[in-house]
């Protein structure tokens, strides 16, 4: 192994550690609301009874884990308590953690490929980013561009949100931050035309990755959903397999409607992955569970902060570890 | 959802039938269905708990009698309780006795603050006010540009500054407003997380500087369980005067509205229902209540129908139907009654599940008009006795009503089918239909 590859490996592990730290930081609030509250309830010496299960249910539901996933977790919990004849409440923290790991392991998110299968022979790899209004699509695109750039790929952004006032300007700022180029037209232009131009430009410049921004649209607006189909159709005139990826951006502060959004968008666009934003700050780590569990789609990235490098590849195991990471905080009775 | 909640309730309450009262035992299963529906609608856990307790108490001893099904009784009770919890009256923006009235908005990122500011300004402008928009979001890239573009599109001034501190911008904007006689100042602030101490201090500073008469919390209607915590944190810091619910044109059930209202006790003043500048409405508690229960606007629909349908008229009609005397005249009456209730699309939209089913379906509102024209082109005798309508009469009617002979034929065919169908309908079945409606009557 040469010197440079060793250096690279070393640097890699440092960045990995930094990343995990970010993740742990970003999930601070979720940990406080979900895990620390669980620990506060599940102290050593407490008996396992209905009251206790009710309290656990409340904590899970208020963390937006959702009714169905909560029921699933509780079923597994009850089952193990019965089978292994568990008596002490403190044992439940680990049982729950394992149940969460299991649920994530059974979900499509478990097999998340960090390189996302960009085929060097078939560039440009076209990514379309869609979602309802205000979930953070534009910000996410800035971060995505930065990620691919950091991985040594050339990136071109297409500003196909031609509806919202000043969407172009916002995207331009992010493109500058990420150090990538952008293709745009004036506000009100046909988004499909912008996407077409972007692809044309990408082909002639031999760009590796194209990211197409789209206007936010509520998933029950028929016309706007058809527009998405049209953008895809027009892009296929340039590259028959475009878009190669369609990422649906979901806001972690959204409640049960997030599932509805995923369902409706799937009808018009073959979504290949979910990007879950705004996980920091609010107590919404629970939404990851609900979404990973209920959707037949992998969670590919999670946004854990406002900095440009705060978009992380979703790693189910690292996520659960970060969630249950023990930092000196109140309510730690669990010593089992 | 309405069907499923109602069905589940019916199932759970079947045992009550035959009993005179609702008791704690026979209502438990039903309440757990309601609980789940509310949680699925993102109503806050604590609020749900209290709500279920209240409903349980009120439902005990409710008499089940007549044709009313226990499930319908429960739905109505729950619906009414929801409306009560949400505050029954609508409240609008309070204008200060001495101009300028200052309105500040605050909320999380992406909740729709900037869009709301523009919509509010537009509404005020239409009412003859002279609003000033102030761009205090200096963090999000191009947020200032967004507000400026929106301001320009409605020819309203936007106070902004490149690279300014929000505090300074607010201060200068207030001076500007006084100098140029702007009577409402609308301050757009950056989205912020409640755990971001610096940013929360900033918005508190903005409040101290501008002394707003209204501090509105802008909340995405799709927000989950955290809505209450977030709203509470903003309230603790700013003493909110009201709430704005955005993106209600989506298909969210909007449980957040109920939660925030229940916990803060502050009125929801506006709801955003679209991306266009004029799509801002005042808040109707009963609509949200139906929505949370997934009922469409069935209550409004039933009420509308009741207003329009005269009981005596209904009896007369039933008599005619039974004797097979239903004529084109009656048909026309019916048609006009339905028309009085509003546009067809609106009506259908109020029926649970219909909204979704109708997505993308073109409704021809003018079809009503054509039918009316055809009937009006008939003579009185023809209307009473459709058998008279031979070929030449039909041609005359088509020419007279500006339609084609095919249109006329189709209508006559439909009318005959309807007559046949009605003949088959027994009196008993008719009564049953009416009885079912009675359950939703107030």
XYZ file of C-alpha atoms in Angstrom:
778
model
C 0.000 0.000 0.000
C 1.453 3.300 -1.071
C 1.985 6.295 1.091
C -0.865 8.267 -0.420
C -3.427 5.554 -0.097
C -2.407 5.117 3.540
C -2.743 8.832 4.086
C -6.093 8.775 2.377
C -7.260 5.919 4.549
C -6.123 7.721 7.657
C -7.869 10.900 6.592
C -10.913 8.864 5.735
C -11.216 7.437 9.212
C -10.809 10.897 10.714
C -13.602 12.262 8.547
C -15.722 9.253 9.432
C -15.248 10.000 13.126
C -16.083 13.641 12.550
C -19.187 12.627 10.669
C -20.382 10.424 13.483
C -19.805 13.284 15.872
C -21.963 15.522 13.709
C -24.615 12.875 13.649
C -24.497 12.522 17.399
C -24.721 16.314 17.731
C -27.512 16.605 15.208
C -29.570 14.009 16.996
C -29.114 15.719 20.363
C -32.737 16.800 20.614
C -34.121 13.495 19.458
C -31.991 11.717 21.976
C -33.260 14.045 24.675
C -36.865 13.523 23.685
C -36.806 9.858 22.812
C -33.983 7.944 24.415
C -33.405 9.969 27.543
C -37.097 9.997 28.270
C -37.175 6.254 27.771
C -34.276 5.851 30.135
C -35.962 8.073 32.693
C -38.999 5.823 32.639
C -37.146 2.542 32.361
C -35.059 2.652 35.528
C -33.648 -0.324 37.363
C -35.940 -1.793 39.974
C -39.148 -0.807 38.221
C -41.586 -3.560 37.367
C -42.735 -4.162 33.806
C -46.500 -3.640 33.687
C -49.217 -2.086 31.536
C -48.576 1.352 32.995
C -44.977 1.111 31.885
C -45.928 0.008 28.366
C -48.341 2.937 28.154
C -45.581 5.347 29.100
C -43.265 3.864 26.480
C -46.032 4.182 23.908
C -46.518 7.823 24.741
C -42.811 8.548 24.347
C -42.660 6.793 20.984
C -45.753 8.482 19.584
C -44.757 11.954 20.743
C -41.446 11.432 18.954
C -43.381 10.933 15.692
C -42.557 7.260 15.417
C -46.163 6.921 14.221
C -48.951 4.712 15.464
C -48.236 1.671 13.276
C -44.497 1.537 13.885
C -45.061 2.156 17.585
C -47.460 -0.772 17.699
C -44.929 -2.920 15.885
C -42.224 -2.000 18.362
C -44.488 -2.608 21.328
C -45.564 -5.996 19.975
C -41.960 -7.055 19.727
C -41.322 -5.678 23.170
C -44.225 -7.572 24.756
C -43.222 -10.687 22.934
C -39.681 -10.641 24.262
C -40.755 -9.701 27.756
C -43.003 -12.758 27.759
C -40.569 -15.154 26.115
C -37.553 -14.191 28.173
C -39.612 -13.508 31.249
C -38.059 -10.076 31.712
C -38.861 -8.453 35.024
C -36.853 -5.295 35.341
C -37.728 -2.159 33.363
C -34.096 -1.243 32.786
C -33.737 -4.260 30.493
C -36.235 -2.762 28.108
C -33.935 -0.022 26.814
C -31.789 -2.586 25.053
C -34.769 -4.604 23.917
C -36.184 -1.490 22.300
C -32.885 -0.586 20.757
C -32.661 -4.031 19.206
C -36.245 -3.830 18.012
C -35.423 -0.522 16.324
C -32.305 -2.020 14.749
C -34.401 -4.947 13.523
C -37.059 -2.733 11.999
C -34.444 -0.716 10.199
C -32.643 -3.873 9.136
C -35.846 -5.206 7.575
C -36.478 -1.932 5.743
C -35.046 -1.059 2.332
C -32.892 1.537 4.065
C -30.693 -1.246 5.428
C -28.941 -1.787 2.138
C -27.894 1.728 1.441
C -25.133 1.883 -1.090
C -22.913 4.830 -0.240
C -21.736 5.351 -3.804
C -25.290 5.161 -5.132
C -24.225 3.256 -8.186
C -22.995 6.044 -10.369
C -21.877 4.205 -13.453
C -18.828 5.994 -14.890
C -19.634 4.578 -18.320
C -23.114 6.051 -18.337
C -22.588 9.621 -17.264
C -24.135 12.064 -16.780
C -25.897 10.454 -13.864
C -29.133 12.427 -13.649
C -30.720 13.081 -10.282
C -34.068 14.791 -9.977
C -35.036 16.207 -6.599
C -38.728 16.546 -5.779
C -40.930 17.253 -2.772
C -43.627 19.490 -1.310
C -43.024 23.162 -0.566
C -40.596 24.169 2.149
C -38.999 20.809 2.883
C -35.543 22.056 1.955
C -35.062 20.859 -1.618
C -32.828 23.697 -2.727
C -30.638 23.536 0.362
C -30.384 19.778 -0.017
C -29.285 20.150 -3.623
C -26.509 22.503 -2.554
C -25.349 19.904 -0.064
C -25.710 17.015 -2.522
C -23.648 18.897 -5.093
C -21.002 19.505 -2.506
C -20.962 15.787 -1.574
C -20.433 14.653 -5.162
C -17.879 17.368 -5.745
C -15.977 16.210 -2.664
C -16.056 12.682 -4.077
C -14.265 14.005 -7.156
C -17.253 14.153 -9.492
C -18.069 17.086 -11.712
C -21.562 18.416 -11.066
C -24.043 20.547 -12.990
C -27.230 21.861 -11.394
C -30.403 22.581 -13.347
C -32.676 25.251 -11.835
C -36.054 23.856 -12.873
C -37.893 25.571 -10.030
C -39.071 28.371 -12.231
C -42.142 29.102 -10.140
C -41.095 30.405 -6.742
C -39.876 33.968 -6.603
C -36.067 34.144 -6.303
C -35.616 30.363 -6.380
C -32.865 30.818 -8.969
C -30.964 33.254 -6.806
C -31.151 30.919 -3.817
C -29.881 27.985 -5.841
C -27.112 30.105 -7.282
C -25.820 30.906 -3.818
C -25.722 27.212 -2.981
C -24.057 26.348 -6.285
C -21.381 28.918 -5.534
C -20.833 27.507 -2.081
C -20.466 24.042 -3.535
C -18.315 25.361 -6.371
C -20.417 23.916 -9.190
C -22.099 25.350 -12.294
C -25.771 25.993 -12.756
C -28.078 26.180 -15.754
C -31.061 28.494 -15.416
C -33.697 30.522 -17.214
C -35.882 33.358 -16.063
C -38.742 32.908 -13.595
C -41.842 31.462 -15.228
C -39.918 29.506 -17.878
C -40.916 25.933 -18.733
C -39.190 23.707 -16.156
C -38.937 20.866 -18.663
C -37.013 23.155 -21.006
C -34.567 24.031 -18.236
C -34.046 20.348 -17.500
C -33.507 19.665 -21.210
C -30.946 22.457 -21.515
C -29.135 21.242 -18.433
C -28.818 17.736 -19.792
C -27.650 18.976 -23.177
C -25.003 21.096 -21.485
C -23.974 18.215 -19.246
C -23.488 15.903 -22.204
C -21.397 18.394 -24.133
C -19.265 19.190 -21.090
C -18.968 15.482 -20.077
C -20.259 16.181 -16.586
C -20.541 13.236 -14.152
C -23.596 14.207 -12.145
C -26.595 16.367 -13.021
C -28.937 17.501 -10.269
C -32.303 18.931 -11.281
C -34.121 21.124 -8.774
C -37.890 21.253 -9.114
C -40.521 23.566 -7.683
C -42.178 22.477 -4.470
C -45.579 21.003 -5.120
C -48.254 19.593 -2.913
C -48.821 15.996 -3.830
C -52.576 16.411 -4.350
C -52.198 18.915 -7.174
C -52.832 16.930 -10.319
C -51.453 19.433 -12.812
C -48.211 19.945 -10.971
C -47.695 16.232 -10.595
C -48.134 15.816 -14.339
C -45.514 18.477 -14.845
C -43.049 16.194 -13.076
C -43.828 13.450 -15.546
C -43.244 15.861 -18.372
C -39.849 16.921 -17.049
C -38.835 13.258 -16.998
C -40.180 12.696 -20.495
C -38.323 15.647 -21.955
C -35.061 14.632 -20.296
C -35.304 11.194 -21.876
C -34.983 12.861 -25.274
C -31.387 13.628 -24.352
C -30.630 10.561 -22.240
C -33.051 7.632 -22.592
C -32.549 6.358 -19.029
C -32.883 9.756 -17.330
C -33.497 10.471 -14.548
C -31.327 7.774 -13.001
C -32.307 8.775 -9.503
C -35.322 10.574 -8.177
C -34.910 11.688 -4.609
C -37.994 12.660 -2.643
C -37.183 15.186 0.049
C -39.240 14.838 3.220
C -39.209 17.205 6.169
C -38.672 15.349 9.440
C -40.943 17.778 11.263
C -43.826 16.634 9.072
C -46.107 14.197 10.804
C -48.057 11.317 9.347
C -48.603 13.233 6.107
C -45.027 12.397 5.099
C -46.182 8.868 4.275
C -49.028 10.258 2.192
C -46.584 12.441 0.290
C -44.377 9.460 -0.491
C -47.368 7.458 -1.708
C -48.642 10.184 -4.030
C -45.253 11.083 -5.461
C -44.528 7.416 -6.137
C -47.551 7.365 -8.418
C -46.047 9.870 -10.847
C -42.331 9.360 -10.356
C -40.312 6.193 -9.808
C -38.649 7.448 -6.645
C -35.360 5.747 -5.872
C -34.723 7.203 -2.457
C -35.760 9.477 0.368
C -33.810 12.387 1.747
C -34.972 13.306 5.211
C -34.189 16.893 6.185
C -34.278 18.991 9.361
C -33.451 16.154 11.712
C -31.461 18.490 13.896
C -33.028 20.846 16.338
C -36.386 19.206 16.572
C -37.102 15.974 18.353
C -37.947 14.257 15.123
C -35.523 11.386 14.822
C -38.575 9.219 15.361
C -39.816 10.114 11.912
C -36.877 8.182 10.434
C -38.276 5.004 11.952
C -41.792 5.630 10.723
C -40.594 6.408 7.217
C -38.041 3.626 6.953
C -40.591 1.158 8.279
C -43.652 2.177 6.311
C -42.160 2.960 2.916
C -40.797 0.532 0.417
C -38.103 3.085 -0.330
C -34.655 3.496 1.148
C -33.761 6.549 3.183
C -30.578 7.618 1.432
C -29.517 10.834 3.082
C -30.392 12.641 6.261
C -29.880 16.332 6.936
C -28.585 16.960 10.445
C -27.611 20.615 10.336
C -27.558 23.818 8.344
C -23.939 23.649 7.232
C -23.190 22.610 3.673
C -21.551 19.357 4.799
C -24.408 18.391 7.115
C -26.059 16.036 4.669
C -25.076 12.488 5.537
C -25.451 9.165 3.830
C -27.984 7.301 5.946
C -26.452 4.377 7.751
C -29.116 2.602 9.767
C -26.713 1.130 12.289
C -24.748 4.330 12.827
C -28.039 6.130 13.224
C -29.270 3.878 16.006
C -25.871 4.014 17.684
C -25.885 7.805 17.581
C -29.426 7.824 18.890
C -28.597 5.633 21.859
C -25.147 7.091 22.393
C -24.690 7.679 26.091
C -23.553 11.119 26.899
C -23.590 12.399 30.430
C -27.217 13.439 30.622
C -29.946 13.282 33.176
C -32.110 10.250 33.600
C -29.534 7.564 33.017
C -30.704 4.796 35.218
C -29.978 2.123 32.704
C -27.018 0.145 33.822
C -28.041 -3.287 32.697
C -60.985 7.501 6.195
C -64.395 8.838 7.046
C -65.916 5.644 5.818
C -63.418 3.634 7.704
C -63.720 5.606 10.925
C -67.482 5.626 10.648
C -67.557 1.941 9.771
C -65.257 1.077 12.607
C -67.389 3.105 14.946
C -70.504 1.379 13.677
C -68.882 -1.974 14.226
C -67.655 -1.070 17.657
C -71.012 0.330 18.644
C -73.213 -2.398 17.228
C -73.602 -3.878 20.621
C -75.142 -0.665 21.838
C -78.072 -1.088 19.520
C -80.975 -2.233 21.579
C -79.487 -0.667 24.657
C -80.898 2.695 25.541
C -77.677 4.276 26.696
C -74.013 4.444 25.874
C -71.963 3.062 28.731
C -68.294 3.019 29.565
C -67.977 -0.620 28.544
C -69.701 -0.469 25.196
C -67.973 2.720 24.135
C -64.385 1.751 24.969
C -63.611 0.095 21.663
C -65.077 2.988 19.714
C -63.005 5.476 21.640
C -59.830 3.601 20.925
C -60.650 3.881 17.213
C -61.151 7.602 17.610
C -57.896 7.854 19.504
C -56.052 6.198 16.687
C -57.693 8.394 14.065
C -56.639 11.491 15.965
C -53.067 10.303 16.416
C -52.927 9.448 12.730
C -54.046 13.009 12.083
C -51.017 14.262 14.052
C -53.018 15.596 16.958
C -50.681 15.928 19.908
C -50.619 12.918 22.224
C -51.466 14.902 25.353
C -54.325 16.676 23.618
C -55.716 13.369 22.366
C -55.619 11.906 25.839
C -57.575 14.739 27.354
C -59.968 14.845 24.446
C -60.798 11.150 24.708
C -61.413 11.505 28.414
C -63.790 14.386 27.776
C -65.675 12.575 25.052
C -65.958 9.439 27.156
C -67.530 11.428 29.940
C -69.950 13.234 27.660
C -70.952 10.135 25.740
C -72.017 8.287 28.863
C -75.733 8.350 29.211
C -76.298 9.611 25.676
C -79.633 8.248 24.589
C -79.769 6.145 21.471
C -83.195 6.327 19.949
C -85.160 6.362 16.743
C -83.399 5.816 13.493
C -80.172 7.378 14.655
C -77.276 4.971 14.727
C -74.976 5.096 17.722
C -71.980 5.596 15.447
C -73.486 8.703 13.947
C -74.319 10.003 17.365
C -70.729 9.490 18.440
C -69.328 11.108 15.290
C -71.487 14.126 15.890
C -70.466 14.338 19.533
C -66.807 14.050 18.601
C -67.151 16.553 15.820
C -68.887 19.082 18.048
C -66.283 18.606 20.738
C -63.512 19.187 18.227
C -65.149 22.384 17.028
C -65.569 23.584 20.603
C -61.944 22.827 21.369
C -60.819 24.795 18.364
C -62.686 27.933 19.305
C -65.971 28.513 17.618
C -65.571 32.007 16.268
C -63.175 33.223 13.668
C -60.779 36.017 14.477
C -59.057 38.403 12.147
C -56.120 40.709 12.319
C -56.476 43.419 14.954
C -55.536 46.817 13.636
C -53.993 49.331 16.009
C -56.013 52.475 16.768
C -53.005 54.508 15.744
C -51.104 53.607 12.589
C -48.885 51.887 11.830
C -50.106 48.494 12.918
C -47.080 46.235 13.242
C -47.367 42.550 12.376
C -44.421 40.256 12.965
C -44.283 36.668 11.763
C -42.079 33.935 13.158
C -41.667 30.211 12.706
C -39.497 27.305 11.639
C -37.676 27.113 8.313
C -39.850 26.302 5.363
C -43.155 26.917 7.129
C -44.156 29.540 4.564
C -43.516 32.843 6.337
C -42.430 34.850 3.312
C -45.353 33.681 1.195
C -47.760 34.436 4.029
C -46.359 37.968 4.462
C -46.970 38.679 0.804
C -50.477 37.230 0.891
C -51.373 39.272 3.964
C -50.032 42.436 2.364
C -52.073 41.712 -0.746
C -55.255 41.198 1.260
C -54.683 44.401 3.216
C -53.995 46.313 0.044
C -57.281 45.129 -1.408
C -58.992 46.491 1.691
C -57.452 49.883 1.016
C -54.536 49.724 3.421
C -50.986 50.724 2.621
C -48.803 47.931 3.892
C -45.022 47.911 4.032
C -43.165 44.622 3.814
C -39.922 44.362 5.743
C -37.321 41.763 4.812
C -35.576 40.731 8.018
C -34.517 37.282 6.815
C -30.911 38.011 5.954
C -29.785 34.387 6.337
C -31.572 32.257 3.809
C -30.028 32.799 0.399
C -32.279 34.974 -1.746
C -35.026 35.302 0.871
C -34.849 39.082 0.451
C -35.084 38.710 -3.334
C -38.116 36.500 -2.912
C -39.954 39.119 -0.843
C -38.852 41.904 -3.186
C -40.138 40.028 -6.241
C -43.435 39.354 -4.511
C -43.701 42.993 -3.399
C -43.020 44.181 -6.922
C -45.689 41.921 -8.383
C -48.335 43.686 -6.304
C -46.711 47.115 -6.468
C -46.017 47.291 -2.765
C -42.848 48.646 -1.176
C -40.422 46.210 0.479
C -37.942 47.575 2.955
C -34.641 45.722 2.692
C -30.928 46.232 2.930
C -27.938 44.357 1.640
C -25.828 43.020 4.502
C -27.785 44.702 7.257
C -28.471 43.381 10.742
C -32.144 42.418 11.132
C -32.418 44.675 14.166
C -31.202 47.697 12.175
C -33.411 46.872 9.222
C -36.462 46.666 11.484
C -35.614 49.919 13.156
C -35.132 51.784 9.894
C -38.241 50.214 8.409
C -40.330 51.587 11.268
C -38.999 55.095 10.576
C -39.657 54.619 6.890
C -43.230 53.557 7.582
C -43.945 56.612 9.703
C -42.324 58.956 7.223
C -44.168 57.599 4.217
C -47.459 56.920 5.948
C -47.538 53.146 5.588
C -50.302 52.036 7.929
C -49.440 48.332 8.321
C -45.877 47.094 8.730
C -45.390 43.386 8.057
C -42.093 42.024 9.286
C -40.814 38.810 7.700
C -38.241 37.081 9.883
C -35.846 34.233 9.205
C -36.878 30.677 9.965
C -35.295 29.488 13.167
C -35.078 26.502 15.433
C -36.201 27.045 18.988
C -32.962 25.569 20.322
C -30.925 28.179 18.492
C -30.445 30.622 21.344
C -28.822 33.388 19.260
C -31.624 33.338 16.746
C -34.336 33.283 19.392
C -32.695 36.283 21.041
C -32.689 38.031 17.687
C -36.417 37.605 17.183
C -36.998 38.790 20.759
C -34.918 41.868 19.898
C -37.034 42.458 16.821
C -40.105 42.376 19.017
C -38.599 44.905 21.430
C -37.665 47.228 18.578
C -40.893 47.133 16.596
C -43.421 46.540 19.401
C -45.746 44.487 17.189
C -49.503 44.523 17.723
C -49.721 41.076 16.234
C -47.113 38.345 16.521
C -48.156 35.474 14.339
C -46.668 32.009 14.482
C -46.574 30.488 11.020
C -47.005 26.754 11.134
C -46.963 24.173 8.363
C -50.298 22.324 8.595
C -48.446 19.067 8.012
C -46.347 19.366 11.155
C -46.293 16.313 13.386
C -46.188 15.808 17.127
C -43.549 18.481 17.619
C -45.869 21.315 16.562
C -46.952 21.972 20.116
C -43.442 22.021 21.572
C -42.274 24.414 18.886
C -45.267 26.719 19.173
C -44.933 26.747 22.939
C -41.239 27.668 22.713
C -42.041 30.592 20.400
C -44.906 31.620 22.645
C -42.748 31.595 25.764
C -40.330 33.906 24.046
C -42.638 36.189 22.112
C -46.163 35.975 23.536
C -47.851 35.116 20.276
C -51.180 36.704 19.436
C -52.212 34.188 16.834
C -51.341 31.363 14.515
C -51.230 31.005 10.735
C -51.683 27.575 9.261
C -50.047 27.108 5.868
C -50.194 24.522 3.075
C -53.695 23.501 4.018
C -54.386 22.866 0.343
C -52.492 19.626 0.771
C -54.234 16.504 1.994
C -52.959 16.730 5.538
C -55.552 16.216 8.232
C -54.105 19.173 10.080
C -54.086 17.805 13.599
C -51.397 20.358 14.407
C -54.066 23.067 14.265
C -56.052 21.427 17.012
C -53.003 20.758 19.139
C -51.671 24.294 18.986
C -55.051 25.814 19.595
C -55.689 23.520 22.544
C -52.309 24.065 24.154
C -51.674 27.768 23.503
C -55.267 28.913 23.519
C -54.384 31.352 20.733
C -56.677 31.757 17.735
C -55.768 30.540 14.268
C -56.182 33.712 12.264
C -55.400 32.666 8.723
C -54.964 29.593 6.626
C -52.882 29.411 3.463
C -54.609 27.371 0.766
C -52.452 27.726 -2.318
C -49.353 29.132 -3.918
C -51.076 32.116 -5.480
C -50.973 35.481 -3.783
C -54.725 35.631 -3.140
C -55.029 32.168 -1.618
C -55.334 33.205 1.989
C -58.499 32.520 3.975
C -59.778 33.009 7.460
C -60.074 29.968 9.648
C -63.183 27.795 9.981
C -62.986 25.503 12.996
C -65.740 23.202 11.790
C -63.945 22.497 8.520
C -60.784 21.468 10.288
C -62.773 19.324 12.681
C -64.276 17.387 9.773
C -60.909 17.152 8.170
C -59.203 15.776 11.246
C -61.883 13.127 11.409
C -61.441 12.556 7.685
C -65.068 13.358 7.033
C -64.777 15.688 4.101
C -67.144 18.545 4.696
C -70.131 16.267 5.091
C -71.605 18.329 7.892
C -71.724 21.446 5.763
C -73.144 19.428 2.902
C -75.926 17.971 5.004
C -76.704 21.405 6.380
C -76.793 22.935 2.944
C -79.089 20.209 1.742
C -81.343 20.725 4.720
C -81.560 24.431 4.108
C -82.620 23.854 0.541
C -84.949 20.920 0.907
C -88.278 21.814 2.300
C -89.768 18.952 4.336
C -93.252 19.380 2.815
C -91.789 19.578 -0.638
C -89.972 16.306 0.022
C -93.208 14.626 1.055
C -95.044 15.885 -1.998
C -92.235 14.573 -4.132
C -92.267 11.210 -2.499
C -96.007 10.969 -3.089
C -95.526 11.773 -6.756
C -92.795 9.245 -7.092
C -94.950 6.574 -5.604
C -97.769 7.333 -7.978
C -95.335 7.575 -10.837
C -96.295 11.142 -11.593
C -92.784 12.508 -11.598
C -92.599 14.968 -14.478
C -90.033 17.142 -16.176
C -91.371 20.002 -14.062
C -90.340 18.196 -10.894
C -87.065 17.313 -12.483
C -86.422 20.974 -13.154
C -87.288 21.874 -9.556
C -84.820 19.302 -8.288
C -82.152 20.550 -10.601
C -82.588 24.118 -9.442
C -82.486 23.036 -5.816
C -79.154 21.362 -6.348
C -77.866 24.382 -8.201
C -78.760 26.599 -5.268
C -76.411 24.561 -3.114
C -73.339 25.697 -5.005
C -71.111 24.521 -7.782
C -71.114 20.845 -8.573
C -67.406 20.495 -7.980
C -67.665 22.111 -4.560
C -70.553 19.865 -3.643
C -68.775 16.725 -4.730
C -65.655 17.883 -2.950
C -67.550 17.891 0.291
C -68.390 14.229 0.023
C -65.792 12.134 1.821
C -63.480 10.343 -0.533
C -64.993 12.109 -3.511
C -62.332 14.770 -3.565
C -59.719 12.158 -4.321
C -61.889 10.225 -6.737
C -62.639 13.395 -8.673
C -59.012 14.316 -9.077
C -58.382 15.127 -12.711
C -61.990 14.599 -13.692
C -63.389 17.451 -15.721
C -66.789 18.498 -14.458
C -68.956 20.301 -16.938
C -70.851 22.825 -14.877
C -72.609 23.960 -18.019
C -74.286 20.597 -18.452
C -76.815 21.773 -15.884
C -77.539 24.827 -17.947
C -78.067 22.748 -21.094
C -80.521 20.442 -19.358
C -82.363 23.419 -17.992
C -82.552 24.977 -21.452
C -83.914 21.790 -22.968
C -86.653 21.464 -20.379
C -87.562 25.121 -20.682
C -87.957 24.694 -24.437
C -90.703 22.146 -23.862
C -94.320 23.142 -23.649
C -96.140 22.682 -20.347
C -97.956 19.634 -21.732
C -94.737 18.063 -22.910
C -93.181 18.512 -19.498
C -96.128 16.847 -17.789
C -96.410 14.083 -20.321
C -93.085 13.174 -21.935
C -94.806 10.567 -24.111
C -95.887 13.404 -26.381
C -92.317 14.005 -27.423
C -92.146 12.724 -30.983
C -89.437 13.377 -33.552
C -90.599 16.763 -34.773
C -91.204 18.021 -31.241
C -87.709 16.890 -30.311
C -86.236 18.752 -33.271
C -88.075 21.882 -32.255
C -86.800 21.585 -28.664
C -83.223 21.101 -29.822
C -83.404 24.182 -31.999
C -85.117 26.198 -29.295
C -82.579 25.327 -26.608
C -79.521 25.637 -28.827
C -78.592 22.000 -28.338
C -78.518 19.016 -30.665
C -81.207 16.399 -31.134
C -78.830 13.882 -29.561
C -78.696 15.978 -26.387
C -82.469 16.032 -26.242
C -82.737 12.294 -26.854
C -80.176 11.576 -24.168
C -82.010 13.666 -21.613
C -85.339 11.997 -22.349
C -83.732 8.583 -22.104
C -82.150 9.481 -18.770
C -85.438 10.813 -17.514
C -87.250 7.609 -18.393
C -84.559 5.527 -16.701
C -84.921 7.664 -13.630
C -88.674 7.205 -13.616
C -88.244 3.459 -13.801
C -85.692 3.434 -11.024
C -87.896 5.515 -8.802
C -90.881 3.302 -9.400
C -88.872 0.406 -8.054
C -87.950 2.272 -4.991
C -90.284 1.317 -2.229
C -91.560 3.734 0.276
C -89.755 1.885 3.025
C -86.383 2.247 1.396
C -86.931 5.927 0.922
C -87.721 6.370 4.595
C -84.594 4.491 5.488
C -82.475 6.844 3.416
C -83.993 9.836 5.132
C -83.469 8.276 8.511
C -79.799 7.838 7.915
C -79.427 11.473 7.134
C -81.180 12.443 10.306
C -78.229 11.188 12.292
C -76.147 14.080 11.134
C -78.748 16.698 11.759
C -78.001 19.212 14.416
